[in-house]
mmCIF file of C-alpha atoms and ligand atoms in Angstrom:
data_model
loop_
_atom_site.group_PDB
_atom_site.id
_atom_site.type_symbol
_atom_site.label_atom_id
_atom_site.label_comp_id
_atom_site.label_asym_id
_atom_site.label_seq_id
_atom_site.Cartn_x
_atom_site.Cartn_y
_atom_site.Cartn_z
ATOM 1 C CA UNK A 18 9.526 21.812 1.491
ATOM 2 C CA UNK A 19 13.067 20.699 0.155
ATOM 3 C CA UNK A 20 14.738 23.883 -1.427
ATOM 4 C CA UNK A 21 15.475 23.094 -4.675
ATOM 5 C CA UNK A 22 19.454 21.647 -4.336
ATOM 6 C CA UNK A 23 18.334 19.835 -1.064
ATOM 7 C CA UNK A 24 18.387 15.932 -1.548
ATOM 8 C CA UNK A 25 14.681 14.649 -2.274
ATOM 9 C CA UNK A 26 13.785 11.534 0.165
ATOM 10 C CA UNK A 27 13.326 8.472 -1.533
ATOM 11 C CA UNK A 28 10.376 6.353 -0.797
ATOM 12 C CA UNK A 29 9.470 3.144 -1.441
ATOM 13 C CA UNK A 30 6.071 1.209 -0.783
ATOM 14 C CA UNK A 31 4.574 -1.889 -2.501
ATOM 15 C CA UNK A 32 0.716 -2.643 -3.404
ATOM 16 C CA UNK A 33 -0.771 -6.177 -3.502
ATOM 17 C CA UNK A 34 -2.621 -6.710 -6.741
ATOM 18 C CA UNK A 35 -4.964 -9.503 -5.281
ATOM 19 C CA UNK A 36 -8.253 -7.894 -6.023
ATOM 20 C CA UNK A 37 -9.797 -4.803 -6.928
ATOM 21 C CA UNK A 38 -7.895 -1.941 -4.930
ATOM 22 C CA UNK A 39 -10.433 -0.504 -1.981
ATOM 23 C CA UNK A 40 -11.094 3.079 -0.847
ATOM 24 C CA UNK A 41 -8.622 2.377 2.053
ATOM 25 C CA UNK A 42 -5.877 1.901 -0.427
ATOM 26 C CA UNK A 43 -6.447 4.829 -2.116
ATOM 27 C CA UNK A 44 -6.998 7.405 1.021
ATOM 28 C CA UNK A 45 -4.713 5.446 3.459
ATOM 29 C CA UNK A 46 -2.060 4.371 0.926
ATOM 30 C CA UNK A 47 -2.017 5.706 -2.483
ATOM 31 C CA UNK A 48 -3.095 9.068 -2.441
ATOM 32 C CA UNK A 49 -0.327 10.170 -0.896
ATOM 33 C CA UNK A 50 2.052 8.763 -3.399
ATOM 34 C CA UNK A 51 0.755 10.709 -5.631
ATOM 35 C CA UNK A 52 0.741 14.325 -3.426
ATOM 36 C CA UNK A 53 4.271 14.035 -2.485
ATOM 37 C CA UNK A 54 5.976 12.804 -5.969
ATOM 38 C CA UNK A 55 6.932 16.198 -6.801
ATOM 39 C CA UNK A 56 8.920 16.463 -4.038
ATOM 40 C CA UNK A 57 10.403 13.001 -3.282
ATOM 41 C CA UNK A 58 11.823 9.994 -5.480
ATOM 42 C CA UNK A 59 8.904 7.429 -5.351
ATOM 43 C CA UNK A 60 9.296 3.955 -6.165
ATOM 44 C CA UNK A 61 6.315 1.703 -5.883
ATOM 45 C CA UNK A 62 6.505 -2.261 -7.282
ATOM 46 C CA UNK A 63 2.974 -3.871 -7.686
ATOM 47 C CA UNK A 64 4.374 -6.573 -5.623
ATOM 48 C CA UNK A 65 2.960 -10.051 -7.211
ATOM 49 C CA UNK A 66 5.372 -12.238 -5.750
ATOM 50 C CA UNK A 67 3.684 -11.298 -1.666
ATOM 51 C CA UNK A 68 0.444 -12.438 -3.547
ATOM 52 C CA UNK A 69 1.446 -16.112 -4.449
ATOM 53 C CA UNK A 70 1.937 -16.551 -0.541
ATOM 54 C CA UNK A 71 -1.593 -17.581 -0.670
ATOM 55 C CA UNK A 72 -3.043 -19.292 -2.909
ATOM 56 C CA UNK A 73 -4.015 -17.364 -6.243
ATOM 57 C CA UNK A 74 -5.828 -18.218 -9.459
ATOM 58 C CA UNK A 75 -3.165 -17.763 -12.236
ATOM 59 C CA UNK A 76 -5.128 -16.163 -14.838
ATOM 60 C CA UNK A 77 -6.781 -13.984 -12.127
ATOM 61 C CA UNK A 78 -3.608 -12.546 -10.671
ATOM 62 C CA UNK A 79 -2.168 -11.779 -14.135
ATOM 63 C CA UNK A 80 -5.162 -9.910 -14.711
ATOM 64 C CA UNK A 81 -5.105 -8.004 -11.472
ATOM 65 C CA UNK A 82 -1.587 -7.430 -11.528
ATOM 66 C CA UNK A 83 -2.298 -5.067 -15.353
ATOM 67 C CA UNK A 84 -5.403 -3.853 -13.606
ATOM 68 C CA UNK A 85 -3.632 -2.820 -10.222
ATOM 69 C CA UNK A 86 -1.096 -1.156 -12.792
ATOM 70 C CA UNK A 87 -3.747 0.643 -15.032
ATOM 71 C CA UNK A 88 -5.791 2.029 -11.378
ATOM 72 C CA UNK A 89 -2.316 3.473 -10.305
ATOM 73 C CA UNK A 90 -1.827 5.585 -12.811
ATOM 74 C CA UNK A 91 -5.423 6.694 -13.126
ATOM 75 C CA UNK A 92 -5.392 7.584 -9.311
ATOM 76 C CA UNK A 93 -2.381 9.796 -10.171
ATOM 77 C CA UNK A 94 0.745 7.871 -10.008
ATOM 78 C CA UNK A 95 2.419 9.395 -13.249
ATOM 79 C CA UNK A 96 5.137 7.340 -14.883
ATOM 80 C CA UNK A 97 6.985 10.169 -15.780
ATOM 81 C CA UNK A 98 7.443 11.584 -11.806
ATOM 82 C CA UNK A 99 7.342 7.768 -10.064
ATOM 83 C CA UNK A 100 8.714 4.855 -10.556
ATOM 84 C CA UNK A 101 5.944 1.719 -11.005
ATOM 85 C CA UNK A 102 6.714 -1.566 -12.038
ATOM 86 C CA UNK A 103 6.307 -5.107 -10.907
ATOM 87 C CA UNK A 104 8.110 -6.859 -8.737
ATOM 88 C CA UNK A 105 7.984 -9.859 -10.031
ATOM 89 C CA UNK A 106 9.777 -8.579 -13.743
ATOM 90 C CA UNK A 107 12.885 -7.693 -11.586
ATOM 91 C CA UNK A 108 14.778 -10.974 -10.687
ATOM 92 C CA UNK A 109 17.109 -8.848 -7.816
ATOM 93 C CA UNK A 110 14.174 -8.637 -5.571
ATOM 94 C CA UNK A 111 13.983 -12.370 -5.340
ATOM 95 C CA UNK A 112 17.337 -12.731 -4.863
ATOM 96 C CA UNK A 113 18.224 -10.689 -2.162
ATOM 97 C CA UNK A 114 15.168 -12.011 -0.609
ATOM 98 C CA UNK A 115 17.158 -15.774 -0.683
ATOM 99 C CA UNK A 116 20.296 -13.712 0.442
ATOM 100 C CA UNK A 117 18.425 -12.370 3.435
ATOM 101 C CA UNK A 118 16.359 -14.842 4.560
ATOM 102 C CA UNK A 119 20.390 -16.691 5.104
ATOM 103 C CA UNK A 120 20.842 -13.964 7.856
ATOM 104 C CA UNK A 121 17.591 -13.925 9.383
ATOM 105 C CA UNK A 122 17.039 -15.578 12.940
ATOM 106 C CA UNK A 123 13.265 -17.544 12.269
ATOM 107 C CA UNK A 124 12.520 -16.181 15.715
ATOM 108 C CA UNK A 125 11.979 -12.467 14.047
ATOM 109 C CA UNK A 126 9.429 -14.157 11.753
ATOM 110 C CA UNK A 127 7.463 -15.842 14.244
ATOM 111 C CA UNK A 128 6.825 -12.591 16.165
ATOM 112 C CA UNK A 129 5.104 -10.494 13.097
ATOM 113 C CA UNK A 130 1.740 -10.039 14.194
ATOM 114 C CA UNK A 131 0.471 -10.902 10.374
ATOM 115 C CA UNK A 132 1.935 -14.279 10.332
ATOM 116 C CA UNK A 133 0.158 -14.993 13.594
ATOM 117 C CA UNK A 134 -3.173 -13.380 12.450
ATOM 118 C CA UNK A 135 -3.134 -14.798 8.891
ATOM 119 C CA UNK A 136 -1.387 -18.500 9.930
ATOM 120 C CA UNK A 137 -4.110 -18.473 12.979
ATOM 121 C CA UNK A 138 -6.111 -22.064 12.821
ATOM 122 C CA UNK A 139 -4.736 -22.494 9.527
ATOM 123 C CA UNK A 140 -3.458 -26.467 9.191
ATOM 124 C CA UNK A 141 -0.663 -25.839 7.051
ATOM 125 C CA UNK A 142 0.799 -22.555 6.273
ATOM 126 C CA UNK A 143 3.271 -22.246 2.955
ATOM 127 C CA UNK A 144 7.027 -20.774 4.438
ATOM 128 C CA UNK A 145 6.424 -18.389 2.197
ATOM 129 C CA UNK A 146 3.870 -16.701 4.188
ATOM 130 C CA UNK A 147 6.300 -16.856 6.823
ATOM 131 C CA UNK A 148 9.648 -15.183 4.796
ATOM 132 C CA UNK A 149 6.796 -12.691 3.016
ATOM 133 C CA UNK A 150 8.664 -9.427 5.509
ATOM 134 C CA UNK A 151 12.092 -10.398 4.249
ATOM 135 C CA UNK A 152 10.620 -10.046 0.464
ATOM 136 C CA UNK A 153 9.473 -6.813 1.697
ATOM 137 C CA UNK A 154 12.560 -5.973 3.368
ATOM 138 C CA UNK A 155 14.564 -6.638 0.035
ATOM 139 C CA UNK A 156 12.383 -4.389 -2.165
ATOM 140 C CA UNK A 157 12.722 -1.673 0.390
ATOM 141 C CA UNK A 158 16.122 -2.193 0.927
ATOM 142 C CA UNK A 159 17.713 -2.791 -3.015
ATOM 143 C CA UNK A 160 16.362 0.434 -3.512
ATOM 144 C CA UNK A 161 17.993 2.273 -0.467
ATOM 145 C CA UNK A 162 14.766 3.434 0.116
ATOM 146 C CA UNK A 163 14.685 6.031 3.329
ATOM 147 C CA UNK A 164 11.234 6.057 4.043
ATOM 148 C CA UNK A 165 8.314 3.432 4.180
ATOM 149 C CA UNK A 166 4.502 5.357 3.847
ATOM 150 C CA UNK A 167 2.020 2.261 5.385
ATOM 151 C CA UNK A 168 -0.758 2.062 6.958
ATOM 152 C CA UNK A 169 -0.243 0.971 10.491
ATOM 153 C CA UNK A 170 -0.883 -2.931 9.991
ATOM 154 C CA UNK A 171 2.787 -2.824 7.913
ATOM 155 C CA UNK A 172 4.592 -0.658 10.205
ATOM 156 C CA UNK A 173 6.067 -3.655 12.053
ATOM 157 C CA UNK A 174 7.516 -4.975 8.926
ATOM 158 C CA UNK A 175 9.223 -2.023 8.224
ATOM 159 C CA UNK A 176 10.717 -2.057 11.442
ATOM 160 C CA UNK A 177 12.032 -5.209 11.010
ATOM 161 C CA UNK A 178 13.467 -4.422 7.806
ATOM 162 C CA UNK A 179 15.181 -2.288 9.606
ATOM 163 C CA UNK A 180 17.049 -5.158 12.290
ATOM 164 C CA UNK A 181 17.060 -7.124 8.983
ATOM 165 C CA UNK A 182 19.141 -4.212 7.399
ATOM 166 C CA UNK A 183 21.305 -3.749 10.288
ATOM 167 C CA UNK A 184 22.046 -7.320 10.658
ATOM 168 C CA UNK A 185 23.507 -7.389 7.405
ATOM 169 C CA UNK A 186 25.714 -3.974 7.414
ATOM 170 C CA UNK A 187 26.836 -5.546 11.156
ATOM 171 C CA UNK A 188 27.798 -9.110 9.409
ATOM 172 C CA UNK A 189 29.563 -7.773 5.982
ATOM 173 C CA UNK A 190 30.341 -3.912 6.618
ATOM 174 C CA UNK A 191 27.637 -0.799 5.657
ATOM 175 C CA UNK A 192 25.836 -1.573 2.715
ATOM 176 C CA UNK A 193 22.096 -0.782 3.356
ATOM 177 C CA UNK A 194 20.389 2.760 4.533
ATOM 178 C CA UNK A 195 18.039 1.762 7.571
ATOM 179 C CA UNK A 196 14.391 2.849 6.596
ATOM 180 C CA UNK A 197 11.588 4.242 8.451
ATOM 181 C CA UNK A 198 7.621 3.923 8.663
ATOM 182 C CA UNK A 199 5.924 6.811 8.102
ATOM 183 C CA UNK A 200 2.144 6.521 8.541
ATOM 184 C CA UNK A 201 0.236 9.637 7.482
ATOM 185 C CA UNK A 202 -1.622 11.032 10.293
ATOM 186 C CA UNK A 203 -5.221 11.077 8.612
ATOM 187 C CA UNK A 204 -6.626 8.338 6.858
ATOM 188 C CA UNK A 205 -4.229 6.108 8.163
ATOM 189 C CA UNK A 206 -6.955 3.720 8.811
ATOM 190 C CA UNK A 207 -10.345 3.673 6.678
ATOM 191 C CA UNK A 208 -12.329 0.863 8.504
ATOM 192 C CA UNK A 209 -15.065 -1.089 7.342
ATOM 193 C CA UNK A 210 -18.414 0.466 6.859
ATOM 194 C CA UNK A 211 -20.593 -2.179 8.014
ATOM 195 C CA UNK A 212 -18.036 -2.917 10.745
ATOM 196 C CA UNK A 213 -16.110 0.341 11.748
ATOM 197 C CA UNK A 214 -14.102 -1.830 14.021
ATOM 198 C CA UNK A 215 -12.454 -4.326 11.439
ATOM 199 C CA UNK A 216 -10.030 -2.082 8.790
ATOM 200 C CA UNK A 217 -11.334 -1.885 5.154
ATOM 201 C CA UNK A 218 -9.535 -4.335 3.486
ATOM 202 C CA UNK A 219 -10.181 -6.227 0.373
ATOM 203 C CA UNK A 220 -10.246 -9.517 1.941
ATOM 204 C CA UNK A 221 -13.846 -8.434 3.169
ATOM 205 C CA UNK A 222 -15.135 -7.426 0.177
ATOM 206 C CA UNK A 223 -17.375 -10.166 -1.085
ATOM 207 C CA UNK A 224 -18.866 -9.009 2.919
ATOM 208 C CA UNK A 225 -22.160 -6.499 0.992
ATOM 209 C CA UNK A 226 -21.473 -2.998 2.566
ATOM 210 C CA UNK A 227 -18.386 -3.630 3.963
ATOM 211 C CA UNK A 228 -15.484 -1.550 1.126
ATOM 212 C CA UNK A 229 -15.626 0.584 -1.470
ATOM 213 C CA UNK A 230 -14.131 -1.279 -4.308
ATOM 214 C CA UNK A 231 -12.457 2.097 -6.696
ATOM 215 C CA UNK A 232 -14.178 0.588 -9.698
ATOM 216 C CA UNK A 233 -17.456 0.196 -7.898
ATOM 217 C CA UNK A 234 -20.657 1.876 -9.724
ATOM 218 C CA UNK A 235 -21.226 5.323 -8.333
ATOM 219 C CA UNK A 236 -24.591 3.871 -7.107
ATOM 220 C CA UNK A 237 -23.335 1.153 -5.268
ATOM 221 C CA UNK A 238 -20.910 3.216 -3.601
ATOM 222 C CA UNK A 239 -23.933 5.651 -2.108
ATOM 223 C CA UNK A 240 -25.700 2.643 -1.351
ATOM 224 C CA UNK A 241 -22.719 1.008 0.802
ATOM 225 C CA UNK A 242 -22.155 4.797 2.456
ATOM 226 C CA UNK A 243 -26.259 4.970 3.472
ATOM 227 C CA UNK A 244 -25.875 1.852 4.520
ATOM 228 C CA UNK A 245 -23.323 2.308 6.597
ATOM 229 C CA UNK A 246 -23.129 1.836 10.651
ATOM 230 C CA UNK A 247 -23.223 4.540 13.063
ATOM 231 C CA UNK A 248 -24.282 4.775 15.800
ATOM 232 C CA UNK A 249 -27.517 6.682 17.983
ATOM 233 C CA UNK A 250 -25.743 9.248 19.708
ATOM 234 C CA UNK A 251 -26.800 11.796 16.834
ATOM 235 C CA UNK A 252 -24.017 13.766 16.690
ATOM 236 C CA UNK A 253 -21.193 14.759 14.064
ATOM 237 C CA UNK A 254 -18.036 15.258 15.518
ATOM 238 C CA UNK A 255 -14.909 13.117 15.448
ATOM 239 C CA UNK A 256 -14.065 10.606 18.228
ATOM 240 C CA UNK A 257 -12.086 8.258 19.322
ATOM 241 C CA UNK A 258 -15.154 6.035 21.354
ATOM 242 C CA UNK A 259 -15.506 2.611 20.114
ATOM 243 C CA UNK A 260 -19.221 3.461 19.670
ATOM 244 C CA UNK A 261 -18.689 6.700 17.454
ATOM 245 C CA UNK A 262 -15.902 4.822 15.263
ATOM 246 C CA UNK A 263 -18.845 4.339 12.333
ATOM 247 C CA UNK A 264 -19.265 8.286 12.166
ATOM 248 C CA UNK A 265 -15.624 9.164 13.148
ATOM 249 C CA UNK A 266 -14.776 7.174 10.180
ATOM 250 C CA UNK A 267 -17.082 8.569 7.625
ATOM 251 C CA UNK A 268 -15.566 12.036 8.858
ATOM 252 C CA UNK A 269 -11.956 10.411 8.167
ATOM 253 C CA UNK A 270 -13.302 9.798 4.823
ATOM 254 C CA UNK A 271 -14.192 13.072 4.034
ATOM 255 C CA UNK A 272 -11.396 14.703 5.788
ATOM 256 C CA UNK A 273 -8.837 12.446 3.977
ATOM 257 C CA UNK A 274 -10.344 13.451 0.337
ATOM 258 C CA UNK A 275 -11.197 17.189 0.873
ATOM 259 C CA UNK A 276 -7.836 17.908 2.691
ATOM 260 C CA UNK A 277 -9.381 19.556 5.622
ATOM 261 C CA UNK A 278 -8.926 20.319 9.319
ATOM 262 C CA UNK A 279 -11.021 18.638 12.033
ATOM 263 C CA UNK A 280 -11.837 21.483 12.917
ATOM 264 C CA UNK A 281 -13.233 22.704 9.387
ATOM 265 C CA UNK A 282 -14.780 19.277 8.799
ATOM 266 C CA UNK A 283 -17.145 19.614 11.912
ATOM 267 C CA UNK A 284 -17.911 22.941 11.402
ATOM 268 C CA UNK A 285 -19.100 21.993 7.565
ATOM 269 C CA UNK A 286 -21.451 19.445 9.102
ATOM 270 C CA UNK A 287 -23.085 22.489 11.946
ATOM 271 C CA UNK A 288 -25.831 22.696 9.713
ATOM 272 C CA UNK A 289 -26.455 18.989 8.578
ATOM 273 C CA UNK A 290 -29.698 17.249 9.802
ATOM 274 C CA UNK A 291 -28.764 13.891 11.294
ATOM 275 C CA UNK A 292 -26.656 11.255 9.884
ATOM 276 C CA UNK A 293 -28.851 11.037 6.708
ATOM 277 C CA UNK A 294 -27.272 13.882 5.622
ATOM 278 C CA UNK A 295 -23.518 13.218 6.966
ATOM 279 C CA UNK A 296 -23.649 10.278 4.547
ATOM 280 C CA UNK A 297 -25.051 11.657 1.576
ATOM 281 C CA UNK A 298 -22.227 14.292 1.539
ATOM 282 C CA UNK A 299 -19.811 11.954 2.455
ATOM 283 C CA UNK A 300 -21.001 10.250 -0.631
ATOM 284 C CA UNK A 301 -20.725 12.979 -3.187
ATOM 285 C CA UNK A 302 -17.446 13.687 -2.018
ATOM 286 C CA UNK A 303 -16.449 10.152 -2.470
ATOM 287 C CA UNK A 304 -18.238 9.657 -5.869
ATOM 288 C CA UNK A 305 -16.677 13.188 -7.279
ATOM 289 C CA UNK A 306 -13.178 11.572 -6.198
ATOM 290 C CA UNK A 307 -13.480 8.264 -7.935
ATOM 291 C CA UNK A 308 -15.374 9.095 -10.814
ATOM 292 C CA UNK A 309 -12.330 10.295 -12.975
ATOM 293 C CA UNK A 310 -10.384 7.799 -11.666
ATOM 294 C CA UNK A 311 -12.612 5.287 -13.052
ATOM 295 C CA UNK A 312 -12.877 6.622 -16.606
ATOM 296 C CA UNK A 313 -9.033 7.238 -17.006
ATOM 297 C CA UNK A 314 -8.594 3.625 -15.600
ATOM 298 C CA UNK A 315 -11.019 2.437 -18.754
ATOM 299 C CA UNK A 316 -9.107 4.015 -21.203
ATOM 300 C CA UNK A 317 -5.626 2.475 -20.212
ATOM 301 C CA UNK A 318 -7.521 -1.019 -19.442
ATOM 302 C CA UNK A 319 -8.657 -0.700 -22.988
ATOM 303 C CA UNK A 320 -5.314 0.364 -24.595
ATOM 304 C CA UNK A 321 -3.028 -2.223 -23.744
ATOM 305 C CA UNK A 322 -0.116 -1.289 -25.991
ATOM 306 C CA UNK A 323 -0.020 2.307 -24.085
ATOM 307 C CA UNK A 324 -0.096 0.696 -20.672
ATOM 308 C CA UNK A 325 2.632 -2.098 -21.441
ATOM 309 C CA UNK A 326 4.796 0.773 -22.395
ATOM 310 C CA UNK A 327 4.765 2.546 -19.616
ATOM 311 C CA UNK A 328 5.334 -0.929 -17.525
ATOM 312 C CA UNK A 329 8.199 -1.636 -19.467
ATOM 313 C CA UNK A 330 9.849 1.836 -18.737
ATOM 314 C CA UNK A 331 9.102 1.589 -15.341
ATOM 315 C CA UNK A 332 11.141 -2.275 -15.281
ATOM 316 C CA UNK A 333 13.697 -0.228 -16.760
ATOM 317 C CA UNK A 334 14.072 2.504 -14.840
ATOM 318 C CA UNK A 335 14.101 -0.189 -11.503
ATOM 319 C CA UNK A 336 16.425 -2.142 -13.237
ATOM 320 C CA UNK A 337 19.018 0.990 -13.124
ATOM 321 C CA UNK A 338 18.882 0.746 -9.678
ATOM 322 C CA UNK A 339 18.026 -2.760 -8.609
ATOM 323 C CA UNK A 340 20.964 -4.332 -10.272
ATOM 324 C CA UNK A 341 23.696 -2.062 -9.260
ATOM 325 C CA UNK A 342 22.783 -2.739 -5.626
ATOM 326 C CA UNK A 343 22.478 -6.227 -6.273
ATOM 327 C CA UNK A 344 25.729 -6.504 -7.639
ATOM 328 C CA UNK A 345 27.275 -4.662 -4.794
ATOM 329 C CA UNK A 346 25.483 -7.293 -2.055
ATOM 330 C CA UNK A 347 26.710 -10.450 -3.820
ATOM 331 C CA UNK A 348 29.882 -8.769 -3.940
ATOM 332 C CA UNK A 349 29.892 -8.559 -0.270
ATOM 333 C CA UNK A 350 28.921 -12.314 0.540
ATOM 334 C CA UNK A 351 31.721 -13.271 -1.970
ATOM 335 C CA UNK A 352 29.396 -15.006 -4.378
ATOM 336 C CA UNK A 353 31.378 -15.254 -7.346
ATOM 337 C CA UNK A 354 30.194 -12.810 -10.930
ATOM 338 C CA UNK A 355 31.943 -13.030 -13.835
ATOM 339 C CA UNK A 356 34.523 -10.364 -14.366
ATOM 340 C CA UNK A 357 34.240 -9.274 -10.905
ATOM 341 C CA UNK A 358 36.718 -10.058 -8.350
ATOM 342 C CA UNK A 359 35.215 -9.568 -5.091
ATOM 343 C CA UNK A 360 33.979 -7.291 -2.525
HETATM 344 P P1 AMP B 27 -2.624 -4.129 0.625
HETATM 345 O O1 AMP B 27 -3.852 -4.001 -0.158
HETATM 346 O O2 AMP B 27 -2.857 -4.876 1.894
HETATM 347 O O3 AMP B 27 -1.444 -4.579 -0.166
HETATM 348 O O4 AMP B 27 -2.274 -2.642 1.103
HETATM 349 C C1 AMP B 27 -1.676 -1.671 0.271
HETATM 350 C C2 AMP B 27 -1.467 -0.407 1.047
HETATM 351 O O5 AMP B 27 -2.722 0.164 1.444
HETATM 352 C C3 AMP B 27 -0.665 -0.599 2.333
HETATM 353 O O6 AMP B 27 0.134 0.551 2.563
HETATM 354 C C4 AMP B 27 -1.766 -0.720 3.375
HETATM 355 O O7 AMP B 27 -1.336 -0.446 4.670
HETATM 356 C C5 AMP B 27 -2.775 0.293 2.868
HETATM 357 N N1 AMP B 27 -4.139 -0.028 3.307
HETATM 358 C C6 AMP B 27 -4.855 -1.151 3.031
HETATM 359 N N2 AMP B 27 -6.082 -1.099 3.594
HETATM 360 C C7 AMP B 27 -6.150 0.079 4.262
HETATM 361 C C8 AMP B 27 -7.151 0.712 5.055
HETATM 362 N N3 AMP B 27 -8.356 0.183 5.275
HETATM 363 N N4 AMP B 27 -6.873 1.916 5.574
HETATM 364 C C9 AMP B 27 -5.681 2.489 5.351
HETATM 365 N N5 AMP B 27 -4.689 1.960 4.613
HETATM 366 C C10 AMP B 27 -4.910 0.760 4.080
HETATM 367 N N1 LIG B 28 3.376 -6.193 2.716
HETATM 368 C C1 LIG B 28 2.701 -5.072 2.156
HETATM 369 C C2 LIG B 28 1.178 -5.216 2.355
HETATM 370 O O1 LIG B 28 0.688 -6.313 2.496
HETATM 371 C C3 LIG B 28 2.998 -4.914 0.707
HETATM 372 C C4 LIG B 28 4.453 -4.660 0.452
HETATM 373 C C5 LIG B 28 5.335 -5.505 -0.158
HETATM 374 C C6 LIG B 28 5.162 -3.490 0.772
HETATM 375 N N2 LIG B 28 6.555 -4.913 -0.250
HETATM 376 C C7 LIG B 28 6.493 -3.697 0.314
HETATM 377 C C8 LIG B 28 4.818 -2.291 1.403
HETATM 378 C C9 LIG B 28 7.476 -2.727 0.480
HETATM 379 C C10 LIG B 28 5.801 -1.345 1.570
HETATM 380 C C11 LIG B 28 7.118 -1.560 1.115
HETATM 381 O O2 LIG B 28 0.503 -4.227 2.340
#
């Protein structure tokens, strides 16, 4: 823990709103945000703009961009503590992106394993599915963010951010911090429950039993748990054998949302009768996490003057910082600004 004088870390990690968010969000991503933002600066942009890099149904994405906002905040992420806001309502993001896609070799792009996995037998792919780390790179970067929380699947972005970064400072003299990745140790991963060896990700989801959407009915979600694959070894302990993943990940479930050991995890399960039972407590755990989620998410969903308020003050209080920073890299590259003369 920082003492109190010591200088709090500042983190910075974006969320997609292209769909409901997904248990793996929440556990891998989110709730972690919201643990640490007494004692680090958080800023976290609802970042629209990676969305459009597919294709997206306007009306849809507007929606899901108030609704990622709204499930935020009802997971935890309080407006007072952490900054939220979307991307998309401040314009520096975009244009550092243009600024640093100008000193970024193609050949960097071409190696991210997304590009490849997502362009993969795909006829035509937009460039901006291509450029989408170097967006990334300038939210992390405007901010002087120094640290990155993703789930592994990002973690090569933020490295490159970091070349990207260095690049730069190397071409017109230190101007960005270098970030790192840090992916938590548990529940860095939540993988599907129908197939424990695909992630849980929200691209799945119309796949029956595969996620647990956060504003799924309490009965649906024990349904998708019960129905989940394991395996017929019988036995509860964690493992990392492609044929216990199903049960190893239930246990990452639980483990993620009570905050327990591996060690106290297994024990709680010495008694439990089969797998019948290691899902219907895995269950309850899940359904006593969400369920007040859900009903604070309702509220704000339903009271949209309280929850455009408290996305305007979080533009805002970007805006302090985004600008500033923005000012200082166009300064740099000697594009010209109005009563400014220069680097
Ligand atoms: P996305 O929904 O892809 O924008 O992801 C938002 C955040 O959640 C990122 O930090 C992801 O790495 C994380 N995330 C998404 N799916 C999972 C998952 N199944 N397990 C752990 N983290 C995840
Ligand atoms: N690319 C990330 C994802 O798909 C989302 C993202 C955009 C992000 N900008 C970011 C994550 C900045 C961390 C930091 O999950």
């Amino acid at each position: 823990m920082p003492t109190s004088n010591a200088k709090k870390s500042r983190i910075l990690t974006g969320i997609q709103p292209s769909g409901d968010m997904q248990l793996g969000n929440y556990l891998g991503a989110v709730k972690h945000w919201v643990m640490n933002q007494d004692i680090q600066t958080n800023f976290i942009p609802v970042v629209d703009l990676h969305s459009i890099t597919v294709k997206q149904d306007p009306e849809e994405l507007s929606r899901n961009t108030l609704s990622l906002v709204a499930m935020l905040i009802a997971c935890g992420v309080d407006p007072e503590k952490s900054t939220l806001f979307i991307q998309s309502h401040i314009s520096a993001h975009a244009v550092l992106s243009w600024i640093l896609n100008c000193t970024t070799p193609v050949g960097w792009l071409e190696r991210m394993i997304q590009y490849k996995e997502k362009s993969h037998n795909q006829e035509r792919v937009s460039t901006g599915l291509l450029t989408y780390p170097i967006l990334m790179a300038a939210d992390i970067l405007i901010y002087d963010a120094d640290e990155v929380p993703v789930g592994e699947d990002q973690k090569q972005h933020v490295e490159l951010t970091r070349d990207i970064a260095e690049r730069f400072n190397n071409l017109y003299g230190e101007t960005f911090v270098l970030p790192k990745a840090v992916v938590p140790k548990v529940g860095a991963r939540v993988m599907g429950l129908d197939n424990p060896s695909l992630k849980m990700s929200k691209s799945y989801a119309h796949i029956r039993g595969h996620a647990i959407s956060m504003l799924d009915d309490p009965k649906e979600i024990d349904r998708s748990i019960k129905r989940a694959v394991t395996d017929s070894f019988n036995e509860i302990c964690f493992s990392s054998d492609k044929e216990r993943a199903g049960v190893n990940n239930l246990l990452g479930i639980y483990q993620v949302i009570t905050g327990k050991t591996f060690t106290e995890v297994e024990n709680d399960f010495n008694d439990a009768r089969g797998y019948g039972d290691l899902k219907s407590r895995v269950s309850e755990v899940v359904i006593s996490e969400i369920e007040p989620i859900q009903k604070r998410y309702h509220e704000l969903i339903n009271n949209s003057p309280e929850l455009e308020s408290l996305i305007q003050k979080g533009d805002d209080l970007a805006k302090q910082y985004a600008d500033p920073k923005l000012d200082v890299v166009l300064g740099k590259v000697g594009l010209h600004r109005n009563g400014h003369s220069g680097v």
